[in-house]
Amino acid sequence: MEKDDIHLSDWRRILFGQAPPEFLLEVFIRTAVIYILLLIVVRWLGKRMSGQLTILELAVMLTLGAVVSPPMQVPDRGLSQGVILLICLLALQRGISLIGYLNTKFENLTQGKVNLLIKDGVLQLEAMKNERVSREQIFAQLRLQKIYNLGNVQRMYIEACGIFSIYKSPKSQPGLPILPKDDHDISGELTHRADVFQDQIVMVCTNCGFIRQNHEFQTCPHCKQIKWQPAIINN
């Protein structure tokens, strides 16, 4: 379209484009056909496509959007091109999934793998950096599980699909408080200081949650920081 062909008063072009109005009926038919085919393809791709998506599955979904758009809207594109592309995408995704099932290394490469974020109440800072997960994101997930200090977390994983798996400690343990610092009222109701736990003074590293007793460390052996505060334990 040339610059001289664009006029703000040309409502027919704005509403219907350069195609004749009859093309709207064709768009409806094209959309119905592509929609039905898309439902069939997504169904064949597997249940994971309607659940939490991995990186590979997210890429497939984005590609599907690009594939189905031209056959529905562009007059000079036929439906056959979109159908062929959908079939190719289906075969590619199913093939990659099959190879991943047969080869664990290939699966980790394409799908990602589980990473440990908390181990025995201590933040795994290197894993958090690699996964680009902040402390506040982790603390928010723990508070959703009614966990108020890191000592009560035995393990926390980030799965390949991006969700968090949390395993609580069997018994309440002292640890780093994860409640919002500004909310003093709820902090006092749910936790209390564990200055003395099993006859030992308990302090916790404010950076990673490492526990020290009886001032045995000046520098945290886990993260090399020197900031300590009294640990807490759930009421």
mmCIF file of C-alpha atoms in Angstrom, residues 114-128 131 133-135 137-143 147 149-158 164-169 176 178 207-210 222:
data_model
loop_
_atom_site.group_PDB
_atom_site.id
_atom_site.type_symbol
_atom_site.label_atom_id
_atom_site.label_comp_id
_atom_site.label_asym_id
_atom_site.label_seq_id
_atom_site.Cartn_x
_atom_site.Cartn_y
_atom_site.Cartn_z
ATOM 1 C CA VAL A 114 15.172 -29.641 38.840
ATOM 2 C CA ASN A 115 17.337 -27.332 40.948
ATOM 3 C CA LEU A 116 17.676 -27.229 44.748
ATOM 4 C CA LEU A 117 16.968 -23.789 46.267
ATOM 5 C CA ILE A 118 16.871 -24.577 50.014
ATOM 6 C CA LYS A 119 18.691 -27.390 51.814
ATOM 7 C CA ASP A 120 18.057 -27.984 55.523
ATOM 8 C CA GLY A 121 16.917 -24.409 56.082
ATOM 9 C CA VAL A 122 19.808 -22.770 54.190
ATOM 10 C CA LEU A 123 19.390 -20.822 50.943
ATOM 11 C CA GLN A 124 21.442 -22.198 48.061
ATOM 12 C CA LEU A 125 22.580 -18.833 46.746
ATOM 13 C CA GLU A 126 24.389 -20.103 43.654
ATOM 14 C CA ALA A 127 21.324 -22.044 42.505
ATOM 15 C CA MET A 128 19.131 -18.990 43.123
ATOM 16 C CA GLU A 131 17.651 -19.699 38.238
ATOM 17 C CA VAL A 133 15.005 -16.415 41.705
ATOM 18 C CA SER A 134 15.062 -13.725 44.385
ATOM 19 C CA ARG A 135 14.817 -14.182 48.144
ATOM 20 C CA GLN A 137 10.044 -14.799 45.578
ATOM 21 C CA ILE A 138 11.119 -17.770 47.690
ATOM 22 C CA PHE A 139 9.790 -16.253 50.909
ATOM 23 C CA ALA A 140 6.431 -15.530 49.286
ATOM 24 C CA GLN A 141 6.092 -19.169 48.214
ATOM 25 C CA LEU A 142 6.980 -20.369 51.715
ATOM 26 C CA ARG A 143 4.467 -18.037 53.378
ATOM 27 C CA ILE A 147 6.055 -21.517 56.758
ATOM 28 C CA ASN A 149 11.144 -19.372 59.082
ATOM 29 C CA LEU A 150 13.695 -21.158 56.896
ATOM 30 C CA GLY A 151 14.496 -23.708 59.577
ATOM 31 C CA ASN A 152 11.186 -25.451 58.875
ATOM 32 C CA VAL A 153 12.141 -26.129 55.228
ATOM 33 C CA GLN A 154 13.941 -29.401 54.648
ATOM 34 C CA ARG A 155 14.053 -29.041 50.858
ATOM 35 C CA MET A 156 12.739 -26.577 48.273
ATOM 36 C CA TYR A 157 13.101 -27.312 44.569
ATOM 37 C CA ILE A 158 12.304 -25.364 41.438
ATOM 38 C CA PHE A 164 8.167 -24.821 43.416
ATOM 39 C CA SER A 165 8.150 -28.064 45.409
ATOM 40 C CA ILE A 166 8.477 -27.636 49.183
ATOM 41 C CA TYR A 167 9.168 -30.311 51.809
ATOM 42 C CA LYS A 168 8.780 -29.272 55.446
ATOM 43 C CA SER A 169 10.977 -30.421 58.297
ATOM 44 C CA LEU A 176 15.786 -17.147 59.578
ATOM 45 C CA ILE A 178 10.737 -14.770 56.464
ATOM 46 C CA ASN A 207 22.004 -13.579 54.082
ATOM 47 C CA CYS A 208 21.536 -17.346 53.674
ATOM 48 C CA GLY A 209 19.903 -18.724 56.843
ATOM 49 C CA PHE A 210 22.897 -20.723 58.118
ATOM 50 C CA HIS A 222 28.220 -20.944 53.781
#
